[in-house]
JSON list of C-alpha atoms in Angstrom, two decimals:
[
{"chain": "A", "resi": 1, "resn": "MET", "atom": "CA", "xyz": [-6.97, -9.02, -17.72]},
{"chain": "A", "resi": 2, "resn": "ASP", "atom": "CA", "xyz": [-4.29, -10.32, -16.43]},
{"chain": "A", "resi": 3, "resn": "ILE", "atom": "CA", "xyz": [-0.98, -7.82, -15.88]},
{"chain": "A", "resi": 4, "resn": "ARG", "atom": "CA", "xyz": [2.15, -9.81, -17.71]},
{"chain": "A", "resi": 5, "resn": "MET", "atom": "CA", "xyz": [5.51, -8.77, -17.29]},
{"chain": "A", "resi": 6, "resn": "ILE", "atom": "CA", "xyz": [7.53, -10.20, -20.14]},
{"chain": "A", "resi": 7, "resn": "GLN", "atom": "CA", "xyz": [11.36, -10.61, -20.38]},
{"chain": "A", "resi": 8, "resn": "VAL", "atom": "CA", "xyz": [11.64, -7.21, -18.64]},
{"chain": "A", "resi": 9, "resn": "SER", "atom": "CA", "xyz": [14.98, -5.86, -17.75]},
{"chain": "A", "resi": 10, "resn": "LYS", "atom": "CA", "xyz": [16.18, -2.78, -15.71]},
{"chain": "A", "resi": 11, "resn": "GLN", "atom": "CA", "xyz": [19.46, -1.22, -14.86]},
{"chain": "A", "resi": 12, "resn": "TYR", "atom": "CA", "xyz": [20.41, 2.35, -13.36]},
{"chain": "A", "resi": 13, "resn": "GLY", "atom": "CA", "xyz": [23.94, 2.74, -14.33]},
{"chain": "A", "resi": 14, "resn": "ALA", "atom": "CA", "xyz": [25.88, -0.28, -13.63]},
{"chain": "A", "resi": 15, "resn": "ASN", "atom": "CA", "xyz": [23.63, -1.64, -11.34]},
{"chain": "A", "resi": 16, "resn": "GLN", "atom": "CA", "xyz": [21.54, -4.18, -12.89]},
{"chain": "A", "resi": 17, "resn": "VAL", "atom": "CA", "xyz": [18.02, -4.56, -10.78]},
{"chain": "A", "resi": 18, "resn": "LEU", "atom": "CA", "xyz": [15.92, -6.28, -13.28]},
{"chain": "A", "resi": 19, "resn": "LYS", "atom": "CA", "xyz": [16.91, -9.01, -16.05]},
{"chain": "A", "resi": 20, "resn": "ASP", "atom": "CA", "xyz": [14.65, -11.01, -17.95]},
{"chain": "A", "resi": 21, "resn": "LEU", "atom": "CA", "xyz": [11.67, -10.64, -14.93]},
{"chain": "A", "resi": 22, "resn": "ASN", "atom": "CA", "xyz": [8.27, -13.25, -16.23]},
{"chain": "A", "resi": 23, "resn": "LEU", "atom": "CA", "xyz": [5.47, -11.77, -13.47]},
{"chain": "A", "resi": 24, "resn": "THR", "atom": "CA", "xyz": [2.12, -12.25, -14.29]},
{"chain": "A", "resi": 25, "resn": "PHE", "atom": "CA", "xyz": [-0.74, -10.30, -11.85]},
{"chain": "A", "resi": 26, "resn": "GLN", "atom": "CA", "xyz": [-3.94, -12.31, -12.22]},
{"chain": "A", "resi": 27, "resn": "GLU", "atom": "CA", "xyz": [-6.94, -9.98, -12.95]},
{"chain": "A", "resi": 28, "resn": "GLY", "atom": "CA", "xyz": [-9.36, -9.15, -9.45]},
{"chain": "A", "resi": 29, "resn": "ARG", "atom": "CA", "xyz": [-6.62, -11.01, -6.80]},
{"chain": "A", "resi": 30, "resn": "CYS", "atom": "CA", "xyz": [-4.06, -9.75, -4.28]},
{"chain": "A", "resi": 31, "resn": "HIS", "atom": "CA", "xyz": [-0.60, -10.06, -4.78]},
{"chain": "A", "resi": 32, "resn": "CYS", "atom": "CA", "xyz": [2.41, -9.48, -2.43]},
{"chain": "A", "resi": 33, "resn": "LEU", "atom": "CA", "xyz": [5.47, -9.21, -3.67]},
{"chain": "A", "resi": 34, "resn": "MET", "atom": "CA", "xyz": [8.54, -9.78, -1.24]},
{"chain": "A", "resi": 35, "resn": "GLY", "atom": "CA", "xyz": [12.00, -9.99, -1.34]},
{"chain": "A", "resi": 36, "resn": "PRO", "atom": "CA", "xyz": [15.15, -8.79, 0.06]},
{"chain": "A", "resi": 37, "resn": "SER", "atom": "CA", "xyz": [16.19, -5.06, 0.17]},
{"chain": "A", "resi": 38, "resn": "GLY", "atom": "CA", "xyz": [17.49, -3.90, -3.13]},
{"chain": "A", "resi": 39, "resn": "ILE", "atom": "CA", "xyz": [16.11, -6.97, -5.18]},
{"chain": "A", "resi": 40, "resn": "GLY", "atom": "CA", "xyz": [13.69, -4.53, -7.33]},
{"chain": "A", "resi": 41, "resn": "LYS", "atom": "CA", "xyz": [10.47, -4.60, -5.83]},
{"chain": "A", "resi": 42, "resn": "THR", "atom": "CA", "xyz": [10.11, -0.99, -6.15]},
{"chain": "A", "resi": 43, "resn": "THR", "atom": "CA", "xyz": [11.41, -0.84, -9.61]},
{"chain": "A", "resi": 44, "resn": "VAL", "atom": "CA", "xyz": [8.88, -3.88, -10.37]},
{"chain": "A", "resi": 45, "resn": "ILE", "atom": "CA", "xyz": [5.49, -1.21, -9.36]},
{"chain": "A", "resi": 46, "resn": "ASN", "atom": "CA", "xyz": [7.31, 1.73, -10.81]},
{"chain": "A", "resi": 47, "resn": "LEU", "atom": "CA", "xyz": [7.38, 0.01, -14.08]},
{"chain": "A", "resi": 48, "resn": "LEU", "atom": "CA", "xyz": [4.07, -0.60, -13.72]},
{"chain": "A", "resi": 49, "resn": "MET", "atom": "CA", "xyz": [3.20, 2.44, -12.80]},
{"chain": "A", "resi": 50, "resn": "GLY", "atom": "CA", "xyz": [4.84, 3.93, -16.31]},
{"chain": "A", "resi": 51, "resn": "LEU", "atom": "CA", "xyz": [6.91, 6.04, -13.58]},
{"chain": "A", "resi": 52, "resn": "GLU", "atom": "CA", "xyz": [10.06, 4.03, -15.59]},
{"chain": "A", "resi": 53, "resn": "ASN", "atom": "CA", "xyz": [10.27, 2.37, -18.67]},
{"chain": "A", "resi": 54, "resn": "PRO", "atom": "CA", "xyz": [12.14, -0.93, -18.85]},
{"chain": "A", "resi": 55, "resn": "ASP", "atom": "CA", "xyz": [15.12, -1.03, -20.27]},
{"chain": "A", "resi": 56, "resn": "SER", "atom": "CA", "xyz": [13.97, -4.22, -23.03]},
{"chain": "A", "resi": 57, "resn": "GLY", "atom": "CA", "xyz": [11.03, -6.38, -22.66]},
{"chain": "A", "resi": 58, "resn": "SER", "atom": "CA", "xyz": [7.10, -5.53, -22.63]},
{"chain": "A", "resi": 59, "resn": "ILE", "atom": "CA", "xyz": [4.76, -4.75, -19.86]},
{"chain": "A", "resi": 60, "resn": "LEU", "atom": "CA", "xyz": [1.34, -6.34, -21.13]},
{"chain": "A", "resi": 61, "resn": "GLY", "atom": "CA", "xyz": [-2.44, -5.29, -19.69]},
{"chain": "A", "resi": 62, "resn": "MET", "atom": "CA", "xyz": [-1.55, -1.81, -18.46]},
{"chain": "A", "resi": 63, "resn": "GLU", "atom": "CA", "xyz": [-3.59, -0.15, -21.12]},
{"chain": "A", "resi": 64, "resn": "GLY", "atom": "CA", "xyz": [-6.58, 1.90, -19.89]},
{"chain": "A", "resi": 65, "resn": "ARG", "atom": "CA", "xyz": [-6.44, 0.80, -16.41]},
{"chain": "A", "resi": 66, "resn": "ARG", "atom": "CA", "xyz": [-6.91, 3.29, -13.62]},
{"chain": "A", "resi": 67, "resn": "VAL", "atom": "CA", "xyz": [-4.21, 2.78, -11.23]},
{"chain": "A", "resi": 68, "resn": "ALA", "atom": "CA", "xyz": [-4.35, 3.96, -7.53]},
{"chain": "A", "resi": 69, "resn": "ALA", "atom": "CA", "xyz": [-1.04, 4.25, -5.64]},
{"chain": "A", "resi": 70, "resn": "CYS", "atom": "CA", "xyz": [0.45, 4.08, -1.80]},
{"chain": "A", "resi": 71, "resn": "PHE", "atom": "CA", "xyz": [3.72, 4.88, -2.54]},
{"chain": "A", "resi": 72, "resn": "GLN", "atom": "CA", "xyz": [6.53, 4.21, 0.52]},
{"chain": "A", "resi": 73, "resn": "GLU", "atom": "CA", "xyz": [6.40, 7.59, 1.13]},
{"chain": "A", "resi": 74, "resn": "ASP", "atom": "CA", "xyz": [3.12, 9.17, 2.34]},
{"chain": "A", "resi": 75, "resn": "ARG", "atom": "CA", "xyz": [3.35, 11.77, -0.37]},
{"chain": "A", "resi": 76, "resn": "LEU", "atom": "CA", "xyz": [0.85, 14.03, 1.50]},
{"chain": "A", "resi": 77, "resn": "ILE", "atom": "CA", "xyz": [0.68, 17.86, 1.15]},
{"chain": "A", "resi": 78, "resn": "GLU", "atom": "CA", "xyz": [1.56, 18.43, 4.49]},
{"chain": "A", "resi": 79, "resn": "HIS", "atom": "CA", "xyz": [-0.05, 22.16, 5.27]},
{"chain": "A", "resi": 80, "resn": "LEU", "atom": "CA", "xyz": [-3.52, 20.31, 4.13]},
{"chain": "A", "resi": 81, "resn": "ASP", "atom": "CA", "xyz": [-6.07, 18.24, 6.64]},
{"chain": "A", "resi": 82, "resn": "ALA", "atom": "CA", "xyz": [-6.34, 14.81, 6.29]},
{"chain": "A", "resi": 83, "resn": "ILE", "atom": "CA", "xyz": [-9.69, 15.30, 4.40]},
{"chain": "A", "resi": 84, "resn": "SER", "atom": "CA", "xyz": [-8.71, 17.32, 1.97]},
{"chain": "A", "resi": 85, "resn": "ASN", "atom": "CA", "xyz": [-5.67, 15.53, 0.93]},
{"chain": "A", "resi": 86, "resn": "VAL", "atom": "CA", "xyz": [-7.86, 12.17, 0.77]},
{"chain": "A", "resi": 87, "resn": "LYS", "atom": "CA", "xyz": [-10.24, 14.48, -1.34]},
{"chain": "A", "resi": 88, "resn": "LEU", "atom": "CA", "xyz": [-8.01, 15.82, -3.98]},
{"chain": "A", "resi": 89, "resn": "VAL", "atom": "CA", "xyz": [-8.19, 11.83, -5.48]},
{"chain": "A", "resi": 90, "resn": "CYS", "atom": "CA", "xyz": [-11.53, 11.24, -5.05]},
{"chain": "A", "resi": 91, "resn": "ASP", "atom": "CA", "xyz": [-14.44, 11.44, -7.57]},
{"chain": "A", "resi": 92, "resn": "LYS", "atom": "CA", "xyz": [-16.94, 14.75, -6.51]},
{"chain": "A", "resi": 93, "resn": "ARG", "atom": "CA", "xyz": [-19.77, 12.68, -5.08]},
{"chain": "A", "resi": 94, "resn": "ILE", "atom": "CA", "xyz": [-17.16, 11.77, -2.40]},
{"chain": "A", "resi": 95, "resn": "THR", "atom": "CA", "xyz": [-18.18, 13.92, 0.35]},
{"chain": "A", "resi": 96, "resn": "LYS", "atom": "CA", "xyz": [-16.42, 15.05, 3.32]},
{"chain": "A", "resi": 97, "resn": "GLU", "atom": "CA", "xyz": [-18.52, 12.97, 5.44]},
{"chain": "A", "resi": 98, "resn": "ILE", "atom": "CA", "xyz": [-18.06, 9.54, 3.65]},
{"chain": "A", "resi": 99, "resn": "VAL", "atom": "CA", "xyz": [-13.93, 10.64, 4.14]},
{"chain": "A", "resi": 100, "resn": "GLU", "atom": "CA", "xyz": [-14.41, 11.20, 8.02]},
{"chain": "A", "resi": 101, "resn": "GLU", "atom": "CA", "xyz": [-16.23, 7.69, 7.92]},
{"chain": "A", "resi": 102, "resn": "GLU", "atom": "CA", "xyz": [-13.56, 5.91, 6.14]},
{"chain": "A", "resi": 103, "resn": "LEU", "atom": "CA", "xyz": [-10.72, 7.19, 8.16]},
{"chain": "A", "resi": 104, "resn": "ASN", "atom": "CA", "xyz": [-12.47, 6.59, 11.31]},
{"chain": "A", "resi": 105, "resn": "LYS", "atom": "CA", "xyz": [-12.68, 2.73, 9.69]},
{"chain": "A", "resi": 106, "resn": "VAL", "atom": "CA", "xyz": [-8.90, 3.03, 10.33]},
{"chain": "A", "resi": 107, "resn": "GLY", "atom": "CA", "xyz": [-8.79, 3.97, 13.28]},
{"chain": "A", "resi": 108, "resn": "LEU", "atom": "CA", "xyz": [-8.56, 8.14, 12.75]},
{"chain": "A", "resi": 109, "resn": "ILE", "atom": "CA", "xyz": [-10.32, 9.79, 15.15]},
{"chain": "A", "resi": 110, "resn": "ASP", "atom": "CA", "xyz": [-8.09, 12.71, 16.27]},
{"chain": "A", "resi": 111, "resn": "TYR", "atom": "CA", "xyz": [-7.38, 14.46, 13.07]},
{"chain": "A", "resi": 112, "resn": "ILE", "atom": "CA", "xyz": [-10.23, 16.88, 12.40]},
{"chain": "A", "resi": 113, "resn": "ASP", "atom": "CA", "xyz": [-8.49, 20.35, 11.67]},
{"chain": "A", "resi": 114, "resn": "LYS", "atom": "CA", "xyz": [-5.23, 19.64, 11.92]},
{"chain": "A", "resi": 115, "resn": "PRO", "atom": "CA", "xyz": [-2.44, 19.71, 9.28]},
{"chain": "A", "resi": 116, "resn": "VAL", "atom": "CA", "xyz": [-1.33, 16.35, 8.04]},
{"chain": "A", "resi": 117, "resn": "SER", "atom": "CA", "xyz": [2.17, 17.92, 9.43]},
{"chain": "A", "resi": 118, "resn": "ALA", "atom": "CA", "xyz": [0.89, 17.46, 12.89]},
{"chain": "A", "resi": 119, "resn": "LEU", "atom": "CA", "xyz": [0.03, 14.09, 12.45]},
{"chain": "A", "resi": 120, "resn": "SER", "atom": "CA", "xyz": [1.75, 11.02, 13.57]},
{"chain": "A", "resi": 121, "resn": "GLY", "atom": "CA", "xyz": [3.82, 8.87, 11.20]},
{"chain": "A", "resi": 122, "resn": "GLY", "atom": "CA", "xyz": [1.34, 5.86, 11.72]},
{"chain": "A", "resi": 123, "resn": "MET", "atom": "CA", "xyz": [-1.56, 8.40, 11.38]},
{"chain": "A", "resi": 124, "resn": "LYS", "atom": "CA", "xyz": [0.21, 10.27, 7.72]},
{"chain": "A", "resi": 125, "resn": "ARG", "atom": "CA", "xyz": [0.18, 6.43, 6.82]},
{"chain": "A", "resi": 126, "resn": "ARG", "atom": "CA", "xyz": [-3.55, 5.33, 7.25]},
{"chain": "A", "resi": 127, "resn": "VAL", "atom": "CA", "xyz": [-4.25, 8.91, 5.58]},
{"chain": "A", "resi": 128, "resn": "ALA", "atom": "CA", "xyz": [-2.29, 7.25, 2.21]},
{"chain": "A", "resi": 129, "resn": "ILE", "atom": "CA", "xyz": [-4.06, 4.25, 2.36]},
{"chain": "A", "resi": 130, "resn": "VAL", "atom": "CA", "xyz": [-7.39, 5.74, 2.82]},
{"chain": "A", "resi": 131, "resn": "ARG", "atom": "CA", "xyz": [-6.66, 8.21, 0.12]},
{"chain": "A", "resi": 132, "resn": "ALA", "atom": "CA", "xyz": [-5.39, 5.19, -2.65]},
{"chain": "A", "resi": 133, "resn": "LEU", "atom": "CA", "xyz": [-8.46, 3.34, -1.62]},
{"chain": "A", "resi": 134, "resn": "LEU", "atom": "CA", "xyz": [-11.55, 6.06, -2.42]},
{"chain": "A", "resi": 135, "resn": "ALA", "atom": "CA", "xyz": [-9.36, 7.18, -5.31]},
{"chain": "A", "resi": 136, "resn": "SER", "atom": "CA", "xyz": [-11.12, 5.27, -8.64]},
{"chain": "A", "resi": 137, "resn": "SER", "atom": "CA", "xyz": [-9.32, 2.57, -9.98]},
{"chain": "A", "resi": 138, "resn": "ASP", "atom": "CA", "xyz": [-9.33, -0.74, -10.98]},
{"chain": "A", "resi": 139, "resn": "LEU", "atom": "CA", "xyz": [-5.79, -1.19, -9.69]},
{"chain": "A", "resi": 140, "resn": "VAL", "atom": "CA", "xyz": [-4.01, -0.52, -6.35]},
{"chain": "A", "resi": 141, "resn": "ILE", "atom": "CA", "xyz": [-0.64, -0.78, -6.12]},
{"chain": "A", "resi": 142, "resn": "MET", "atom": "CA", "xyz": [1.10, -0.08, -2.21]},
{"chain": "A", "resi": 143, "resn": "ASP", "atom": "CA", "xyz": [4.25, 0.15, -1.39]},
{"chain": "A", "resi": 144, "resn": "GLU", "atom": "CA", "xyz": [4.93, -1.20, 2.13]},
{"chain": "A", "resi": 145, "resn": "PRO", "atom": "CA", "xyz": [1.96, 0.15, 2.90]},
{"chain": "A", "resi": 146, "resn": "PHE", "atom": "CA", "xyz": [2.01, -0.85, 7.12]},
{"chain": "A", "resi": 147, "resn": "LYS", "atom": "CA", "xyz": [5.04, 0.66, 7.99]},
{"chain": "A", "resi": 148, "resn": "GLY", "atom": "CA", "xyz": [4.80, 2.58, 11.03]},
{"chain": "A", "resi": 149, "resn": "LEU", "atom": "CA", "xyz": [1.54, 0.68, 12.37]},
{"chain": "A", "resi": 150, "resn": "ASP", "atom": "CA", "xyz": [1.43, -1.73, 15.24]},
{"chain": "A", "resi": 151, "resn": "GLN", "atom": "CA", "xyz": [-0.02, -5.09, 15.23]},
{"chain": "A", "resi": 152, "resn": "GLU", "atom": "CA", "xyz": [-3.77, -3.98, 16.04]},
{"chain": "A", "resi": 153, "resn": "LEU", "atom": "CA", "xyz": [-3.84, -1.09, 13.48]},
{"chain": "A", "resi": 154, "resn": "LYS", "atom": "CA", "xyz": [-2.26, -3.15, 10.79]},
{"chain": "A", "resi": 155, "resn": "TYR", "atom": "CA", "xyz": [-4.54, -6.12, 11.01]},
{"chain": "A", "resi": 156, "resn": "ARG", "atom": "CA", "xyz": [-7.34, -3.43, 11.12]},
{"chain": "A", "resi": 157, "resn": "VAL", "atom": "CA", "xyz": [-6.18, -1.80, 8.16]},
{"chain": "A", "resi": 158, "resn": "ILE", "atom": "CA", "xyz": [-5.62, -5.05, 6.14]},
{"chain": "A", "resi": 159, "resn": "ASN", "atom": "CA", "xyz": [-9.24, -5.76, 7.06]},
{"chain": "A", "resi": 160, "resn": "TYR", "atom": "CA", "xyz": [-9.74, -2.43, 5.47]},
{"chain": "A", "resi": 161, "resn": "ILE", "atom": "CA", "xyz": [-8.30, -3.08, 2.20]},
{"chain": "A", "resi": 162, "resn": "ILE", "atom": "CA", "xyz": [-9.49, -6.31, 1.79]},
{"chain": "A", "resi": 163, "resn": "GLU", "atom": "CA", "xyz": [-13.16, -4.47, 2.25]},
{"chain": "A", "resi": 164, "resn": "LYS", "atom": "CA", "xyz": [-12.62, -1.97, 0.10]},
{"chain": "A", "resi": 165, "resn": "THR", "atom": "CA", "xyz": [-10.84, -4.32, -3.21]},
{"chain": "A", "resi": 166, "resn": "LYS", "atom": "CA", "xyz": [-13.17, -6.63, -3.59]},
{"chain": "A", "resi": 167, "resn": "GLY", "atom": "CA", "xyz": [-12.98, -7.56, -7.32]},
{"chain": "A", "resi": 168, "resn": "LYS", "atom": "CA", "xyz": [-9.63, -5.09, -8.30]},
{"chain": "A", "resi": 169, "resn": "THR", "atom": "CA", "xyz": [-6.54, -6.45, -8.90]},
{"chain": "A", "resi": 170, "resn": "LEU", "atom": "CA", "xyz": [-4.27, -5.01, -5.78]},
{"chain": "A", "resi": 171, "resn": "ILE", "atom": "CA", "xyz": [-0.29, -5.49, -5.53]},
{"chain": "A", "resi": 172, "resn": "ILE", "atom": "CA", "xyz": [1.34, -4.86, -1.99]},
{"chain": "A", "resi": 173, "resn": "ILE", "atom": "CA", "xyz": [4.82, -5.12, -1.42]},
{"chain": "A", "resi": 174, "resn": "THR", "atom": "CA", "xyz": [5.53, -6.61, 2.02]},
{"chain": "A", "resi": 175, "resn": "HIS", "atom": "CA", "xyz": [8.30, -8.11, 3.77]},
{"chain": "A", "resi": 176, "resn": "ASP", "atom": "CA", "xyz": [6.03, -10.03, 6.00]},
{"chain": "A", "resi": 177, "resn": "LYS", "atom": "CA", "xyz": [4.28, -13.24, 5.64]},
{"chain": "A", "resi": 178, "resn": "GLU", "atom": "CA", "xyz": [1.63, -12.97, 7.85]},
{"chain": "A", "resi": 179, "resn": "ASP", "atom": "CA", "xyz": [0.43, -10.11, 5.57]},
{"chain": "A", "resi": 180, "resn": "VAL", "atom": "CA", "xyz": [0.47, -12.58, 2.53]},
{"chain": "A", "resi": 181, "resn": "LYS", "atom": "CA", "xyz": [-1.86, -14.90, 4.71]},
{"chain": "A", "resi": 182, "resn": "ARG", "atom": "CA", "xyz": [-4.13, -12.29, 6.04]},
{"chain": "A", "resi": 183, "resn": "LEU", "atom": "CA", "xyz": [-4.51, -11.03, 2.99]},
{"chain": "A", "resi": 184, "resn": "GLU", "atom": "CA", "xyz": [-4.89, -14.37, 1.05]},
{"chain": "A", "resi": 185, "resn": "ALA", "atom": "CA", "xyz": [-2.61, -13.13, -1.64]},
{"chain": "A", "resi": 186, "resn": "ASN", "atom": "CA", "xyz": [-0.81, -14.63, -3.85]},
{"chain": "A", "resi": 187, "resn": "LEU", "atom": "CA", "xyz": [3.02, -14.67, -2.92]},
{"chain": "A", "resi": 188, "resn": "ILE", "atom": "CA", "xyz": [5.20, -13.32, -5.49]},
{"chain": "A", "resi": 189, "resn": "LEU", "atom": "CA", "xyz": [9.24, -13.93, -4.43]},
{"chain": "A", "resi": 190, "resn": "LEU", "atom": "CA", "xyz": [11.85, -11.91, -6.31]},
{"chain": "A", "resi": 191, "resn": "SER", "atom": "CA", "xyz": [15.27, -12.98, -5.89]}
]
């Protein structure tokens, strides 16, 4: 089932962020949300995840969905290692060896037995991405997942995301039209 936002409005104090927004996210496709900073991209995904409520309008198609998210901030537990951070959201069938293999797919090799607080920003980002993609879900939402990654790593991570989200609905906030092309995504421009 498609996800539909119908006449959705959201205001913070005197700041009207969204007004009568109508969007459709097709089931099983990748969608990239783009637009200038402050236009409401993060608000859209927060509304979809139920972290915020719209002031008016409705959101259809979210009932019963299992949502996984990679937020703008990595939101990792700093004193735990990478594997423990990923396993927190995984089904019990996901073993330590499986997590290691997945981290390796995104180029993470020098992380064993280190708390994530000792990892670089780009390494933490990849841990957060793997965590979101290994969680049991049918909708994956990612807010600027490629920040802090160099071009080569970014392409590797994009290929990993494509591999792991086949058949799922994926919503990614990005500022790079090249990402949209590589992900073969439906572009949604907020203005």
